[in-house]
Coordinates of C-alpha atoms in Angstrom, one line a residue:
M3 CA -33.7 1.7 11.4
H4 CA -36.2 -1.2 11.8
P5 CA -39.6 -0.3 10.2
F6 CA -42.3 0.4 12.9
A7 CA -45.9 1.4 13.2
Y8 CA -47.1 4.3 15.3
Q9 CA -50.2 4.3 17.5
R10 CA -51.6 7.0 19.8
A11 CA -53.3 5.6 22.9
S12 CA -56.3 7.5 24.1
S13 CA -56.8 5.5 27.4
E14 CA -54.9 3.4 29.8
Q15 CA -56.7 0.2 28.7
A16 CA -56.0 0.9 25.0
A17 CA -52.3 1.5 25.8
V18 CA -51.8 -1.7 27.8
E19 CA -53.7 -3.8 25.3
A20 CA -51.6 -2.4 22.5
G21 CA -48.4 -3.0 24.5
N22 CA -49.2 -6.7 25.1
P23 CA -49.7 -8.3 21.7
G24 CA -50.3 -11.7 23.1
P25 CA -48.5 -15.1 22.9
G26 CA -48.8 -15.4 19.2
V27 CA -46.2 -12.8 18.6
R28 CA -42.7 -14.2 18.5
R29 CA -39.7 -12.0 19.2
P30 CA -36.2 -12.5 20.4
P31 CA -36.0 -12.5 24.2
T32 CA -34.4 -9.0 24.4
E33 CA -37.0 -7.2 22.3
A34 CA -40.6 -6.2 22.8
A35 CA -42.9 -6.2 19.8
A36 CA -44.5 -2.9 21.1
Q37 CA -43.0 -0.2 23.3
F38 CA -44.4 2.9 25.0
V39 CA -43.0 6.3 24.2
A40 CA -43.6 9.7 25.8
G41 CA -40.6 12.0 25.4
G42 CA -38.7 9.4 23.5
T43 CA -35.3 11.0 24.3
N44 CA -33.7 7.6 25.0
M45 CA -35.8 5.4 22.8
S46 CA -35.0 7.4 19.6
D47 CA -31.2 6.9 20.2
Y48 CA -31.5 3.2 20.4
M49 CA -33.8 2.9 17.5
R50 CA -31.4 4.8 15.3
L51 CA -28.6 2.5 16.5
N52 CA -30.8 -0.5 15.6
V53 CA -30.4 -1.8 19.2
T54 CA -34.1 -1.4 20.0
R55 CA -36.4 -2.6 17.2
P56 CA -40.0 -2.4 18.2
D57 CA -42.7 -3.2 15.6
V58 CA -45.0 -0.7 17.2
L59 CA -44.5 2.5 19.1
I60 CA -47.4 3.5 21.4
D61 CA -47.6 7.2 22.2
I62 CA -49.0 7.6 25.7
N63 CA -49.0 11.4 25.9
E64 CA -52.8 11.7 25.7
L65 CA -53.4 9.5 28.8
S66 CA -55.3 11.1 31.7
P67 CA -53.5 14.2 32.9
S68 CA -55.0 13.8 36.4
A69 CA -53.4 10.3 36.8
Y70 CA -50.2 10.7 34.7
G71 CA -49.4 14.4 34.4
H72 CA -49.7 15.9 37.9
I73 CA -47.6 16.2 41.1
E74 CA -49.5 15.9 44.3
A75 CA -48.0 16.9 47.6
D76 CA -49.4 16.7 51.1
S77 CA -48.2 15.8 54.6
A78 CA -48.0 12.1 53.7
G79 CA -45.6 12.7 50.8
L80 CA -45.5 13.1 47.0
R81 CA -47.2 11.4 44.1
I82 CA -45.5 12.1 40.8
G83 CA -47.3 11.0 37.6
G84 CA -45.4 9.0 35.0
L85 CA -45.9 11.7 32.3
V86 CA -44.6 14.5 34.4
R87 CA -41.6 16.0 32.6
M88 CA -38.2 16.2 34.3
A89 CA -38.3 20.1 34.2
E90 CA -41.8 20.2 35.8
A91 CA -40.7 18.2 38.8
E92 CA -37.4 20.1 39.0
D93 CA -39.3 23.4 39.2
H94 CA -42.1 22.2 41.6
P95 CA -41.8 24.4 44.8
V96 CA -42.5 21.5 47.2
I97 CA -39.9 19.3 45.6
R98 CA -37.3 22.2 45.7
S99 CA -37.9 22.9 49.4
D100 CA -38.8 19.5 50.9
Y101 CA -37.2 16.9 48.6
P102 CA -34.0 18.7 47.3
V103 CA -32.4 15.4 46.4
I104 CA -35.0 14.8 43.8
H105 CA -34.5 18.3 42.5
D106 CA -30.8 17.8 42.3
T107 CA -30.9 14.5 40.4
L108 CA -33.1 16.1 37.8
K109 CA -31.2 19.4 37.4
L110 CA -27.9 17.6 37.0
A111 CA -29.1 15.0 34.6
A112 CA -29.4 16.7 31.2
T113 CA -29.8 19.9 29.3
R114 CA -33.0 21.9 29.9
Q115 CA -34.2 21.1 26.4
I116 CA -34.1 17.4 27.2
R117 CA -35.6 17.9 30.7
N118 CA -38.5 19.7 29.1
M119 CA -39.2 16.6 26.9
A120 CA -38.3 13.6 29.0
S121 CA -41.0 11.9 31.1
L122 CA -40.3 10.5 34.6
G123 CA -41.9 7.2 33.7
G124 CA -39.5 6.7 30.9
N125 CA -36.5 8.2 32.7
V126 CA -36.0 5.3 35.2
L127 CA -36.2 2.8 32.3
Q128 CA -33.4 4.3 30.2
R129 CA -30.9 1.7 29.1
T130 CA -27.2 1.5 29.6
R131 CA -24.7 3.6 27.6
C132 CA -22.3 0.7 27.5
E133 CA -20.4 1.1 24.2
Y134 CA -20.6 -2.6 23.4
F135 CA -24.4 -2.6 24.0
R136 CA -24.8 0.4 21.7
E137 CA -22.7 -1.0 18.9
A138 CA -24.6 -4.0 17.4
S139 CA -21.5 -5.5 15.9
F140 CA -20.1 -6.5 19.3
P141 CA -21.2 -9.5 21.3
C142 CA -23.4 -8.4 24.2
N143 CA -25.5 -10.6 26.5
K144 CA -28.0 -7.8 26.9
R145 CA -28.8 -7.7 23.2
Q146 CA -28.2 -11.4 22.5
P147 CA -28.2 -13.7 25.5
G148 CA -25.3 -16.2 25.5
S149 CA -23.2 -14.2 23.0
G150 CA -20.8 -12.9 25.7
C151 CA -19.8 -9.6 27.3
S152 CA -17.3 -7.6 25.3
A153 CA -16.8 -5.2 28.1
L154 CA -15.2 -7.8 30.5
D155 CA -11.9 -7.8 28.6
G156 CA -12.5 -4.7 26.5
F157 CA -12.3 -1.0 27.3
N158 CA -14.3 -0.8 30.5
R159 CA -13.5 2.6 32.1
R160 CA -17.1 3.6 32.6
H161 CA -18.4 0.2 33.6
A162 CA -19.9 -0.9 37.0
V163 CA -18.0 -2.2 40.0
L164 CA -21.1 -3.1 42.1
G165 CA -23.8 -5.6 41.3
V166 CA -21.8 -7.0 38.4
S167 CA -21.7 -10.6 37.1
D168 CA -19.6 -12.7 34.7
A169 CA -22.3 -12.0 32.1
C170 CA -22.5 -8.2 32.3
I171 CA -20.8 -5.2 33.9
A172 CA -22.9 -2.4 32.2
T173 CA -23.6 0.6 34.4
Y174 CA -27.1 1.9 35.0
P175 CA -26.9 5.5 33.8
G176 CA -29.7 7.4 35.4
D177 CA -29.8 10.0 38.2
F178 CA -33.4 10.3 39.3
A179 CA -33.6 6.7 40.2
Q180 CA -31.0 7.2 42.9
A181 CA -33.3 9.7 44.6
L182 CA -36.2 7.3 44.4
I183 CA -34.4 4.3 45.8
A184 CA -32.9 6.5 48.6
L185 CA -36.3 7.8 49.6
D186 CA -38.0 4.4 49.6
A187 CA -40.3 5.3 46.8
R188 CA -42.9 3.0 45.4
V189 CA -43.9 2.5 41.8
E190 CA -47.5 2.4 40.6
I191 CA -47.9 0.1 37.6
M192 CA -50.8 -0.5 35.2
G193 CA -51.0 -3.8 33.2
P194 CA -53.3 -5.7 31.0
Q195 CA -54.7 -7.7 33.9
R196 CA -54.3 -5.5 37.0
R197 CA -52.8 -2.6 38.8
R198 CA -50.0 -3.1 41.3
T199 CA -47.6 -1.2 43.4
I200 CA -44.0 -2.3 44.2
A201 CA -41.1 -0.9 46.0
F202 CA -38.8 1.1 43.6
S203 CA -36.0 -1.2 44.8
E204 CA -37.8 -4.1 43.2
L205 CA -38.1 -2.5 39.7
H206 CA -34.6 -3.1 38.4
R207 CA -32.8 -6.5 38.1
Q208 CA -29.1 -7.1 38.7
P209 CA -27.7 -8.9 35.6
G210 CA -26.8 -12.3 37.1
D211 CA -27.0 -14.8 34.3
T212 CA -29.8 -13.0 32.5
P213 CA -28.7 -9.4 31.8
N214 CA -31.3 -9.1 29.1
V215 CA -34.0 -9.0 31.8
E216 CA -33.5 -5.5 33.1
T217 CA -36.7 -4.9 35.0
G218 CA -39.6 -6.7 36.6
L219 CA -42.2 -5.2 34.2
A220 CA -44.3 -7.6 32.2
P221 CA -45.3 -7.0 28.6
G222 CA -47.8 -4.2 28.4
E223 CA -47.1 -2.9 31.9
L224 CA -46.8 0.8 32.2
I225 CA -45.5 3.0 35.0
T226 CA -48.3 5.4 36.1
G227 CA -46.5 7.2 38.8
Y228 CA -44.3 7.2 41.9
V229 CA -45.2 7.6 45.6
V230 CA -42.5 9.1 47.8
P231 CA -43.3 9.0 51.6
A232 CA -42.6 12.1 53.7
G233 CA -40.2 11.9 56.6
P234 CA -37.8 14.0 58.6
H235 CA -34.9 12.9 56.3
T236 CA -36.3 14.4 53.1
R237 CA -35.5 18.1 53.7
R238 CA -31.9 17.3 54.6
S239 CA -31.1 15.6 51.3
R240 CA -28.6 16.1 48.6
Y241 CA -27.2 14.6 45.4
V242 CA -23.5 14.9 44.5
K243 CA -22.4 13.8 41.0
T244 CA -18.8 13.4 39.8
R245 CA -18.3 13.3 36.1
D246 CA -15.7 13.9 33.4
R247 CA -17.1 17.4 32.7
E248 CA -19.7 19.6 34.3
S249 CA -21.7 20.0 31.1
Y250 CA -24.3 17.2 31.4
Q251 CA -22.1 14.1 31.4
F252 CA -23.2 10.8 32.9
A253 CA -21.9 10.1 36.4
L254 CA -18.6 8.4 37.0
A255 CA -19.8 8.2 40.6
S256 CA -22.7 9.8 42.4
A257 CA -24.4 9.7 45.8
A258 CA -27.9 10.5 46.9
I259 CA -28.2 11.2 50.6
A260 CA -31.2 11.7 52.9
L261 CA -30.2 12.4 56.5
D262 CA -32.1 12.8 59.8
L263 CA -29.9 14.2 62.6
D264 CA -30.2 14.7 66.3
G265 CA -27.5 17.3 66.8
A266 CA -24.5 15.5 65.2
T267 CA -25.9 12.0 65.8
V268 CA -27.4 10.1 62.9
K269 CA -31.0 9.1 63.6
D270 CA -31.7 7.9 60.1
V271 CA -29.7 7.9 56.8
R272 CA -30.5 6.8 53.3
I273 CA -27.6 6.3 50.8
A274 CA -27.9 5.5 47.1
L275 CA -25.0 5.3 44.7
G276 CA -25.0 5.9 41.0
G277 CA -22.5 5.6 38.1
V278 CA -20.8 2.6 39.8
A279 CA -23.5 -0.1 39.8
T280 CA -25.5 -2.2 37.3
V281 CA -28.8 -1.0 38.9
P282 CA -29.8 1.9 41.2
W283 CA -27.8 1.0 44.3
R284 CA -28.8 1.3 47.9
A285 CA -25.7 1.2 50.3
H286 CA -27.3 -0.6 53.3
E287 CA -24.0 -1.6 54.9
A288 CA -22.9 2.0 55.0
E289 CA -26.3 3.1 56.4
Q290 CA -26.1 0.6 59.2
L291 CA -22.6 1.7 60.2
L292 CA -23.8 5.4 60.5
V293 CA -27.0 5.1 62.5
G294 CA -26.6 6.1 66.1
Q295 CA -23.1 7.5 65.5
T296 CA -21.7 11.0 65.5
L297 CA -21.1 12.0 61.9
D298 CA -17.7 13.3 61.1
E299 CA -15.2 12.8 58.3
T300 CA -13.6 9.7 59.9
L301 CA -17.0 8.0 60.2
A302 CA -18.0 9.1 56.7
R303 CA -14.8 7.4 55.3
R304 CA -15.6 4.2 57.2
A305 CA -19.1 4.2 55.7
A306 CA -17.6 4.7 52.2
D307 CA -15.3 1.7 52.8
A308 CA -18.3 -0.3 53.8
A309 CA -20.3 0.8 50.7
F310 CA -17.6 -0.4 48.3
A311 CA -16.4 -3.5 50.2
Q312 CA -17.9 -5.9 47.7
A313 CA -16.7 -3.9 44.6
R314 CA -15.4 -6.0 41.7
T315 CA -13.1 -4.1 39.3
R316 CA -11.8 -4.8 35.8
E317 CA -8.7 -3.5 34.0
H318 CA -9.8 0.1 33.4
N319 CA -12.4 0.9 36.0
G320 CA -10.6 0.3 39.3
Y321 CA -10.5 4.1 39.8
K322 CA -14.2 4.1 40.4
V323 CA -13.7 2.7 43.9
P324 CA -11.6 5.6 45.3
I325 CA -13.6 8.2 43.4
G326 CA -16.9 6.6 44.5
K327 CA -15.7 6.7 48.1
E328 CA -14.7 10.3 47.9
T329 CA -18.0 11.2 46.3
L330 CA -19.9 9.5 49.1
V331 CA -17.8 11.2 51.8
R332 CA -18.4 14.6 50.2
A333 CA -22.1 14.0 49.9
L334 CA -22.5 12.9 53.5
L335 CA -20.6 16.0 54.9
E336 CA -22.4 18.4 52.6
T337 CA -25.8 17.0 53.5
Q338 CA -24.9 17.2 57.2
A339 CA -24.0 20.9 56.7
M340 CA -27.3 21.8 55.0
D341 CA -29.4 24.6 56.7
V342 CA -32.8 23.1 57.0

């Protein structure tokens, strides 16, 4: 493991200043000299593998509880602080009743022990579980730009079929992000120069020619929280996750659905797909096909075909298209059947 220093930040300003060491610090383009840590459940894995090699870890657990550690709920929606633990949000009564898709993505993500530790600010920034990224002896454009993507012609059963490029087909592994992108959440960000708020859909970057650039966060920027707007679709929402085994495995395919119905007619629908894409994936084509129509299995299957129309498969991951479609059909019909 690469040697590192440990700092404990007592304020936002101290944290972002420590996280942005300035232009004099030279690092490879895939590495940050300083990185924030809260639960550390993902960071510690990659440090042990020598994939992530920060010079400084900045512990942010002592930052303002009122800004970072609380969940606020009112008629306008939710605000979830970046230091809220997965288990806290999962157990929150308003999330359980009014935003069940958020509850589902958290409950199905990991063991309770990990959910007690992992922060929601760090959760959406977890990095891919691509075997070739995790094993530093293989060429990987995420780790070393221009070195090549070993997964393209390697064993790629778990890799993405949507949002891929000739430089990277690594899958985004998280669950919670699918709920956030489906519910049109916004991300609050604190940086060395300013605060800003962006749509959650703008946070992650598709690989394109620069798979090493995974998010739109600048050095020293820190996620302070998420804002999820209320709406008639949030109560009728569900997350369905298909995996190799039920015991806390990453998704082979998943679907987050939020649905507003007038009888059997779709007034509004939000669809996010996980396990099949390089980033949290919003299926806009499927949504457009459903709105104004009577939802039944035939229509759900047409929507699933639309969602995967642009899929690009490799030797071992072609099964993700049919399994992704079946997961989406099941999610739509189960969400329709919810008693709300």
